[in-house]
Amino acid sequence: MERCRQRRRSQHNRRNGRGVVAVEFALVLVPLLLLVSGVAEYGRAIYQYNALTKATRDAARFLSQYAPSEPNYPLAQAKCMAVYGKTVCEGDVLVKGLSTSMVVVCDRVDSSGCGAKQFANVPIYEGGDSSGPQAGTINLVEVKISGYSYSPIQTYIKVGTLAFSDIATVMRQVL
C-alpha cells in the first residue's frame, strides 16, 4: 500500500515539473527573441550603410573618368548609378528609401552642397605634407548621399527611423 502511494506521488511530481519547465521556457523565450531581433536589425543597418558607401564609391569612380566641363558630362547617370547600381534610373533601388534627390555631386564646376571644400586645383606636395615644395594640382569629385534614414523591419522595436550621417566618397578627376 505504501508503495502505491509513493508511485502516485512521483507521477504527480513529474506532471507538475513539466508545467514548471514550460513556464520557465516561456519566460526565457521572450528576452531571447528580442535579443536575436536586435542583432538582426543591427546587422541589417550595417549592411545598408555598406551598400550606400559602395554606391557613392561606384558613382565617384564613374565620374572621375570625365571632366565636368565636357558638354556630355554624365551627372544624371552618376546619380542613377548611386541609387540603382546602373547608369539608367530603372528597376529596384539598391537600398529601400534611397532616391536620386539624396545624391549630391560636387566637382570643380559646381561645389554647392559640399560646404567650403576645394575641388579645383587642389595642391599636392612632395612628401605628402604642405611643408615641402608643391608638385602640382589635381581636381576632385565628391559623390555624397545625404539625408538617408534607416527604418527597422521589426515593427515592435520602437526606435523610429535612424538618420545616417552623410556618406561621401572623394576621388581624383581628369583635368
PDB file of C-alpha atoms in Angstrom:
ATOM      1  CA  MET A   1       0.000   0.000   0.000  1.00  0.00           C
ATOM      2  CA  GLU A   2       2.794   2.402   0.926  1.00  0.00           C
ATOM      3  CA  ARG A   3       4.486   1.612  -2.328  1.00  0.00           C
ATOM      4  CA  CYS A   4       1.387   2.540  -4.281  1.00  0.00           C
ATOM      5  CA  ARG A   5       1.221   5.955  -2.577  1.00  0.00           C
ATOM      6  CA  GLN A   6       4.877   6.659  -3.357  1.00  0.00           C
ATOM      7  CA  ARG A   7       4.336   5.802  -7.008  1.00  0.00           C
ATOM      8  CA  ARG A   8       1.327   8.167  -7.229  1.00  0.00           C
ATOM      9  CA  ARG A   9       3.331  10.992  -5.593  1.00  0.00           C
ATOM     10  CA  SER A  10       6.227  10.577  -8.014  1.00  0.00           C
ATOM     11  CA  GLN A  11       3.858  10.621 -11.022  1.00  0.00           C
ATOM     12  CA  HIS A  12       2.172  13.743  -9.630  1.00  0.00           C
ATOM     13  CA  ASN A  13       5.566  15.475  -9.111  1.00  0.00           C
ATOM     14  CA  ARG A  14       6.645  14.677 -12.674  1.00  0.00           C
ATOM     15  CA  ARG A  15       3.467  16.214 -14.095  1.00  0.00           C
ATOM     16  CA  ASN A  16       3.990  19.367 -12.015  1.00  0.00           C
ATOM     17  CA  GLY A  17       7.644  19.536 -13.102  1.00  0.00           C
ATOM     18  CA  ARG A  18       6.650  19.565 -16.754  1.00  0.00           C
ATOM     19  CA  GLY A  19       4.474  22.621 -16.174  1.00  0.00           C
ATOM     20  CA  VAL A  20       7.288  24.442 -14.432  1.00  0.00           C
ATOM     21  CA  VAL A  21       9.645  23.770 -17.338  1.00  0.00           C
ATOM     22  CA  ALA A  22       7.102  25.172 -19.807  1.00  0.00           C
ATOM     23  CA  VAL A  23       6.693  28.366 -17.765  1.00  0.00           C
ATOM     24  CA  GLU A  24      10.481  28.805 -17.443  1.00  0.00           C
ATOM     25  CA  PHE A  25      10.887  28.308 -21.196  1.00  0.00           C
ATOM     26  CA  ALA A  26       8.245  30.968 -21.905  1.00  0.00           C
ATOM     27  CA  LEU A  27       9.965  33.407 -19.552  1.00  0.00           C
ATOM     28  CA  VAL A  28      13.348  32.918 -21.249  1.00  0.00           C
ATOM     29  CA  LEU A  29      11.979  32.864 -24.806  1.00  0.00           C
ATOM     30  CA  VAL A  30      10.746  36.481 -24.889  1.00  0.00           C
ATOM     31  CA  PRO A  31      14.094  38.154 -23.987  1.00  0.00           C
ATOM     32  CA  LEU A  32      15.922  35.717 -26.254  1.00  0.00           C
ATOM     33  CA  LEU A  33      13.735  36.643 -29.242  1.00  0.00           C
ATOM     34  CA  LEU A  34      14.207  40.353 -28.530  1.00  0.00           C
ATOM     35  CA  LEU A  35      17.977  39.865 -28.402  1.00  0.00           C
ATOM     36  CA  VAL A  36      18.053  37.924 -31.674  1.00  0.00           C
ATOM     37  CA  SER A  37      15.835  40.543 -33.370  1.00  0.00           C
ATOM     38  CA  GLY A  38      18.095  43.357 -32.165  1.00  0.00           C
ATOM     39  CA  VAL A  39      21.192  41.632 -33.503  1.00  0.00           C
ATOM     40  CA  ALA A  40      19.461  41.056 -36.855  1.00  0.00           C
ATOM     41  CA  GLU A  41      18.435  44.736 -37.097  1.00  0.00           C
ATOM     42  CA  TYR A  42      21.944  45.894 -36.238  1.00  0.00           C
ATOM     43  CA  GLY A  43      23.353  43.657 -38.975  1.00  0.00           C
ATOM     44  CA  ARG A  44      20.795  44.971 -41.462  1.00  0.00           C
ATOM     45  CA  ALA A  45      21.700  48.578 -40.617  1.00  0.00           C
ATOM     46  CA  ILE A  46      25.401  47.833 -41.165  1.00  0.00           C
ATOM     47  CA  TYR A  47      24.583  46.129 -44.462  1.00  0.00           C
ATOM     48  CA  GLN A  48      22.619  49.172 -45.679  1.00  0.00           C
ATOM     49  CA  TYR A  49      25.375  51.570 -44.623  1.00  0.00           C
ATOM     50  CA  ASN A  50      27.960  49.496 -46.525  1.00  0.00           C
ATOM     51  CA  ALA A  51      25.691  49.350 -49.600  1.00  0.00           C
ATOM     52  CA  LEU A  52      25.371  53.154 -49.560  1.00  0.00           C
ATOM     53  CA  THR A  53      29.136  53.548 -49.190  1.00  0.00           C
ATOM     54  CA  LYS A  54      29.740  51.250 -52.160  1.00  0.00           C
ATOM     55  CA  ALA A  55      27.145  53.181 -54.197  1.00  0.00           C
ATOM     56  CA  THR A  56      28.938  56.500 -53.618  1.00  0.00           C
ATOM     57  CA  ARG A  57      32.276  54.895 -54.451  1.00  0.00           C
ATOM     58  CA  ASP A  58      30.960  53.456 -57.740  1.00  0.00           C
ATOM     59  CA  ALA A  59      29.377  56.765 -58.774  1.00  0.00           C
ATOM     60  CA  ALA A  60      32.551  58.731 -57.909  1.00  0.00           C
ATOM     61  CA  ARG A  61      34.683  56.255 -59.857  1.00  0.00           C
ATOM     62  CA  PHE A  62      32.322  56.637 -62.842  1.00  0.00           C
ATOM     63  CA  LEU A  63      32.528  60.462 -62.738  1.00  0.00           C
ATOM     64  CA  SER A  64      36.292  60.500 -62.234  1.00  0.00           C
ATOM     65  CA  GLN A  65      36.708  59.462 -65.875  1.00  0.00           C
ATOM     66  CA  TYR A  66      35.006  62.618 -67.168  1.00  0.00           C
ATOM     67  CA  ALA A  67      35.872  66.309 -66.971  1.00  0.00           C
ATOM     68  CA  PRO A  68      32.972  68.361 -65.553  1.00  0.00           C
ATOM     69  CA  SER A  69      33.432  70.947 -68.300  1.00  0.00           C
ATOM     70  CA  GLU A  70      32.589  68.394 -71.036  1.00  0.00           C
ATOM     71  CA  PRO A  71      29.237  69.002 -72.745  1.00  0.00           C
ATOM     72  CA  ASN A  72      28.146  65.378 -72.219  1.00  0.00           C
ATOM     73  CA  TYR A  73      29.132  65.232 -68.510  1.00  0.00           C
ATOM     74  CA  PRO A  74      27.051  62.290 -67.181  1.00  0.00           C
ATOM     75  CA  LEU A  75      25.809  63.814 -63.913  1.00  0.00           C
ATOM     76  CA  ALA A  76      22.324  62.288 -64.122  1.00  0.00           C
ATOM     77  CA  GLN A  77      23.791  58.887 -64.992  1.00  0.00           C
ATOM     78  CA  ALA A  78      26.078  59.051 -61.954  1.00  0.00           C
ATOM     79  CA  LYS A  79      23.122  59.797 -59.685  1.00  0.00           C
ATOM     80  CA  CYS A  80      21.288  56.825 -61.195  1.00  0.00           C
ATOM     81  CA  MET A  81      24.356  54.680 -60.577  1.00  0.00           C
ATOM     82  CA  ALA A  82      24.389  55.688 -56.910  1.00  0.00           C
ATOM     83  CA  VAL A  83      20.714  54.803 -56.476  1.00  0.00           C
ATOM     84  CA  TYR A  84      20.097  51.904 -58.895  1.00  0.00           C
ATOM     85  CA  GLY A  85      23.595  50.492 -59.418  1.00  0.00           C
ATOM     86  CA  LYS A  86      23.460  51.233 -63.152  1.00  0.00           C
ATOM     87  CA  THR A  87      23.504  54.323 -65.343  1.00  0.00           C
ATOM     88  CA  VAL A  88      19.778  54.065 -66.123  1.00  0.00           C
ATOM     89  CA  CYS A  89      17.191  55.056 -63.499  1.00  0.00           C
ATOM     90  CA  GLU A  90      15.005  51.960 -63.680  1.00  0.00           C
ATOM     91  CA  GLY A  91      14.488  48.788 -61.699  1.00  0.00           C
ATOM     92  CA  ASP A  92      14.921  48.266 -57.982  1.00  0.00           C
ATOM     93  CA  VAL A  93      16.855  50.709 -55.841  1.00  0.00           C
ATOM     94  CA  LEU A  94      19.962  49.408 -54.091  1.00  0.00           C
ATOM     95  CA  VAL A  95      18.626  50.351 -50.653  1.00  0.00           C
ATOM     96  CA  LYS A  96      14.959  50.874 -49.821  1.00  0.00           C
ATOM     97  CA  GLY A  97      14.140  54.547 -49.321  1.00  0.00           C
ATOM     98  CA  LEU A  98      17.027  55.903 -51.423  1.00  0.00           C
ATOM     99  CA  SER A  99      16.282  58.396 -54.215  1.00  0.00           C
ATOM    100  CA  THR A 100      18.303  60.463 -56.671  1.00  0.00           C
ATOM    101  CA  SER A 101      17.339  63.636 -54.800  1.00  0.00           C
ATOM    102  CA  MET A 102      19.520  62.430 -51.897  1.00  0.00           C
ATOM    103  CA  VAL A 103      22.628  62.243 -54.109  1.00  0.00           C
ATOM    104  CA  VAL A 104      24.823  65.360 -54.199  1.00  0.00           C
ATOM    105  CA  VAL A 105      27.728  65.668 -56.647  1.00  0.00           C
ATOM    106  CA  CYS A 106      30.446  68.286 -56.186  1.00  0.00           C
ATOM    107  CA  ASP A 107      33.273  68.961 -58.639  1.00  0.00           C
ATOM    108  CA  ARG A 108      35.362  71.863 -59.889  1.00  0.00           C
ATOM    109  CA  VAL A 109      32.405  73.353 -61.800  1.00  0.00           C
ATOM    110  CA  ASP A 110      29.706  73.042 -59.120  1.00  0.00           C
ATOM    111  CA  SER A 111      30.620  72.629 -55.454  1.00  0.00           C
ATOM    112  CA  SER A 112      27.368  73.859 -53.936  1.00  0.00           C
ATOM    113  CA  GLY A 113      26.070  71.495 -51.302  1.00  0.00           C
ATOM    114  CA  CYS A 114      29.537  70.447 -50.163  1.00  0.00           C
ATOM    115  CA  GLY A 115      30.436  73.314 -47.881  1.00  0.00           C
ATOM    116  CA  ALA A 116      33.700  75.206 -48.216  1.00  0.00           C
ATOM    117  CA  LYS A 117      35.694  72.310 -49.658  1.00  0.00           C
ATOM    118  CA  GLN A 118      38.037  72.928 -52.565  1.00  0.00           C
ATOM    119  CA  PHE A 119      37.576  70.771 -55.670  1.00  0.00           C
ATOM    120  CA  ALA A 120      39.539  72.651 -58.365  1.00  0.00           C
ATOM    121  CA  ASN A 121      43.317  72.963 -58.497  1.00  0.00           C
ATOM    122  CA  VAL A 122      43.883  71.290 -55.150  1.00  0.00           C
ATOM    123  CA  PRO A 123      47.642  71.496 -54.486  1.00  0.00           C
ATOM    124  CA  ILE A 124      49.639  68.322 -53.954  1.00  0.00           C
ATOM    125  CA  TYR A 125      53.015  68.459 -52.251  1.00  0.00           C
ATOM    126  CA  GLU A 126      56.108  66.315 -52.463  1.00  0.00           C
ATOM    127  CA  GLY A 127      56.418  64.158 -49.396  1.00  0.00           C
ATOM    128  CA  GLY A 128      52.698  64.434 -48.651  1.00  0.00           C
ATOM    129  CA  ASP A 129      52.753  67.381 -46.248  1.00  0.00           C
ATOM    130  CA  SER A 130      52.380  71.074 -47.028  1.00  0.00           C
ATOM    131  CA  SER A 131      55.903  71.920 -45.829  1.00  0.00           C
ATOM    132  CA  GLY A 132      57.518  70.510 -48.993  1.00  0.00           C
ATOM    133  CA  PRO A 133      57.512  72.021 -52.488  1.00  0.00           C
ATOM    134  CA  GLN A 134      54.287  71.935 -54.481  1.00  0.00           C
ATOM    135  CA  ALA A 135      54.348  69.158 -57.084  1.00  0.00           C
ATOM    136  CA  GLY A 136      51.209  70.168 -58.986  1.00  0.00           C
ATOM    137  CA  THR A 137      47.447  70.332 -58.673  1.00  0.00           C
ATOM    138  CA  ILE A 138      44.581  67.903 -59.054  1.00  0.00           C
ATOM    139  CA  ASN A 139      40.824  68.211 -59.449  1.00  0.00           C
ATOM    140  CA  LEU A 140      38.442  66.275 -57.243  1.00  0.00           C
ATOM    141  CA  VAL A 141      34.897  64.930 -57.491  1.00  0.00           C
ATOM    142  CA  GLU A 142      32.728  64.055 -54.499  1.00  0.00           C
ATOM    143  CA  VAL A 143      29.566  61.965 -54.505  1.00  0.00           C
ATOM    144  CA  LYS A 144      27.561  62.226 -51.301  1.00  0.00           C
ATOM    145  CA  ILE A 145      24.330  60.625 -50.091  1.00  0.00           C
ATOM    146  CA  SER A 146      22.664  62.992 -47.681  1.00  0.00           C
ATOM    147  CA  GLY A 147      19.517  62.607 -45.600  1.00  0.00           C
ATOM    148  CA  TYR A 148      19.066  58.819 -45.715  1.00  0.00           C
ATOM    149  CA  SER A 149      17.120  57.363 -42.782  1.00  0.00           C
ATOM    150  CA  TYR A 150      17.178  53.701 -41.757  1.00  0.00           C
ATOM    151  CA  SER A 151      13.888  52.229 -40.563  1.00  0.00           C
ATOM    152  CA  PRO A 152      13.813  48.866 -38.790  1.00  0.00           C
ATOM    153  CA  ILE A 153      11.974  45.937 -40.325  1.00  0.00           C
ATOM    154  CA  GLN A 154      10.563  44.722 -36.991  1.00  0.00           C
ATOM    155  CA  THR A 155       7.695  46.986 -36.005  1.00  0.00           C
ATOM    156  CA  TYR A 156       7.877  46.177 -32.287  1.00  0.00           C
ATOM    157  CA  ILE A 157      11.319  47.817 -31.998  1.00  0.00           C
ATOM    158  CA  LYS A 158      10.294  51.364 -31.152  1.00  0.00           C
ATOM    159  CA  VAL A 159      13.340  53.317 -32.309  1.00  0.00           C
ATOM    160  CA  GLY A 160      11.601  55.037 -35.213  1.00  0.00           C
ATOM    161  CA  THR A 161      13.981  55.949 -38.003  1.00  0.00           C
ATOM    162  CA  LEU A 162      17.705  56.425 -37.557  1.00  0.00           C
ATOM    163  CA  ALA A 163      19.247  59.128 -39.737  1.00  0.00           C
ATOM    164  CA  PHE A 164      22.607  58.148 -41.189  1.00  0.00           C
ATOM    165  CA  SER A 165      25.201  60.891 -41.367  1.00  0.00           C
ATOM    166  CA  ASP A 166      26.326  61.995 -44.831  1.00  0.00           C
ATOM    167  CA  ILE A 167      28.080  59.203 -46.727  1.00  0.00           C
ATOM    168  CA  ALA A 168      30.629  60.597 -49.173  1.00  0.00           C
ATOM    169  CA  THR A 169      33.431  59.463 -51.464  1.00  0.00           C
ATOM    170  CA  VAL A 170      36.050  61.811 -52.964  1.00  0.00           C
ATOM    171  CA  MET A 171      38.237  60.821 -55.938  1.00  0.00           C
ATOM    172  CA  ARG A 172      40.624  62.473 -58.374  1.00  0.00           C
ATOM    173  CA  GLN A 173      39.064  63.649 -61.593  1.00  0.00           C
ATOM    174  CA  VAL A 174      40.580  64.047 -65.023  1.00  0.00           C
ATOM    175  CA  LEU A 175      41.747  67.535 -65.936  1.00  0.00           C
TER     176      LEU A 175
END
